[in-house]
């Protein structure tokens, strides 16, 4: 029964996503952590961290990690991963089929322009959701500030930032 629930939850998450994986995070938290209580917020934060350093889209990686944990191993990860990508796969297939016919439609163009602020809001919401947890200390925010500055203004490569913060987390925090 948990596998069916896992499939339906991640199918829903995949179907109501605009803006990519980071925009999905608030919805995943509200369902997987808050509503169903399948995992704790601290575990979810760890999954987000691991998903960021693992190759591939964050939403798919999150589905894989949550599915593995909730669905008792590999079968759960496969089910959650397939469920989260299925709506996008179907939608993209349909879009490609009708792209030429509707590519110049002003209403379609305006629709996508209209949802851009929502995407930004969902990404900001995911940041607030993660910050609200008791998982962070003052040291975490200091490291965040330094890494944000270095990656944004000094062009520090994200891979270096990940390894540096991982090392800092292991030995200092």
mmCIF file of C-alpha atoms in Angstrom, residues 5-13 24-45 62-63 65-67 69-71:
data_model
loop_
_atom_site.group_PDB
_atom_site.id
_atom_site.type_symbol
_atom_site.label_atom_id
_atom_site.label_comp_id
_atom_site.label_asym_id
_atom_site.label_seq_id
_atom_site.Cartn_x
_atom_site.Cartn_y
_atom_site.Cartn_z
ATOM 1 C CA UNK A 5 0.765 6.023 -1.962
ATOM 2 C CA UNK A 6 4.359 6.834 -2.845
ATOM 3 C CA UNK A 7 3.550 6.638 -6.558
ATOM 4 C CA UNK A 8 0.447 8.842 -6.248
ATOM 5 C CA UNK A 9 2.184 11.474 -4.105
ATOM 6 C CA UNK A 10 5.136 11.812 -6.463
ATOM 7 C CA UNK A 11 2.850 11.733 -9.502
ATOM 8 C CA UNK A 12 0.987 14.673 -7.946
ATOM 9 C CA UNK A 13 4.280 16.456 -7.202
ATOM 10 C CA UNK A 24 9.065 21.492 -6.022
ATOM 11 C CA UNK A 25 10.694 21.519 -2.597
ATOM 12 C CA UNK A 26 7.843 23.267 -0.694
ATOM 13 C CA UNK A 27 5.304 20.813 -2.134
ATOM 14 C CA UNK A 28 7.498 17.819 -1.310
ATOM 15 C CA UNK A 29 7.936 19.116 2.251
ATOM 16 C CA UNK A 30 4.205 19.702 2.692
ATOM 17 C CA UNK A 31 3.356 16.175 1.562
ATOM 18 C CA UNK A 32 6.265 13.937 2.522
ATOM 19 C CA UNK A 33 7.292 15.628 5.782
ATOM 20 C CA UNK A 34 4.195 17.457 7.054
ATOM 21 C CA UNK A 35 1.134 15.592 5.772
ATOM 22 C CA UNK A 36 2.267 11.961 5.673
ATOM 23 C CA UNK A 37 5.211 12.148 8.089
ATOM 24 C CA UNK A 38 7.212 9.681 6.027
ATOM 25 C CA UNK A 39 10.494 11.388 6.881
ATOM 26 C CA UNK A 40 11.704 13.983 9.369
ATOM 27 C CA UNK A 41 12.662 17.495 8.263
ATOM 28 C CA UNK A 42 16.303 16.889 9.223
ATOM 29 C CA UNK A 43 16.387 13.837 6.944
ATOM 30 C CA UNK A 44 14.755 15.849 4.169
ATOM 31 C CA UNK A 45 17.413 18.551 4.484
ATOM 32 C CA UNK A 62 14.883 13.762 -4.079
ATOM 33 C CA UNK A 63 12.211 11.381 -5.343
ATOM 34 C CA UNK A 65 16.102 9.197 -1.997
ATOM 35 C CA UNK A 66 12.638 9.567 -0.461
ATOM 36 C CA UNK A 67 11.361 6.564 -2.407
ATOM 37 C CA UNK A 69 13.684 5.422 2.393
ATOM 38 C CA UNK A 70 9.888 5.212 2.404
ATOM 39 C CA UNK A 71 9.431 2.386 -0.100
#
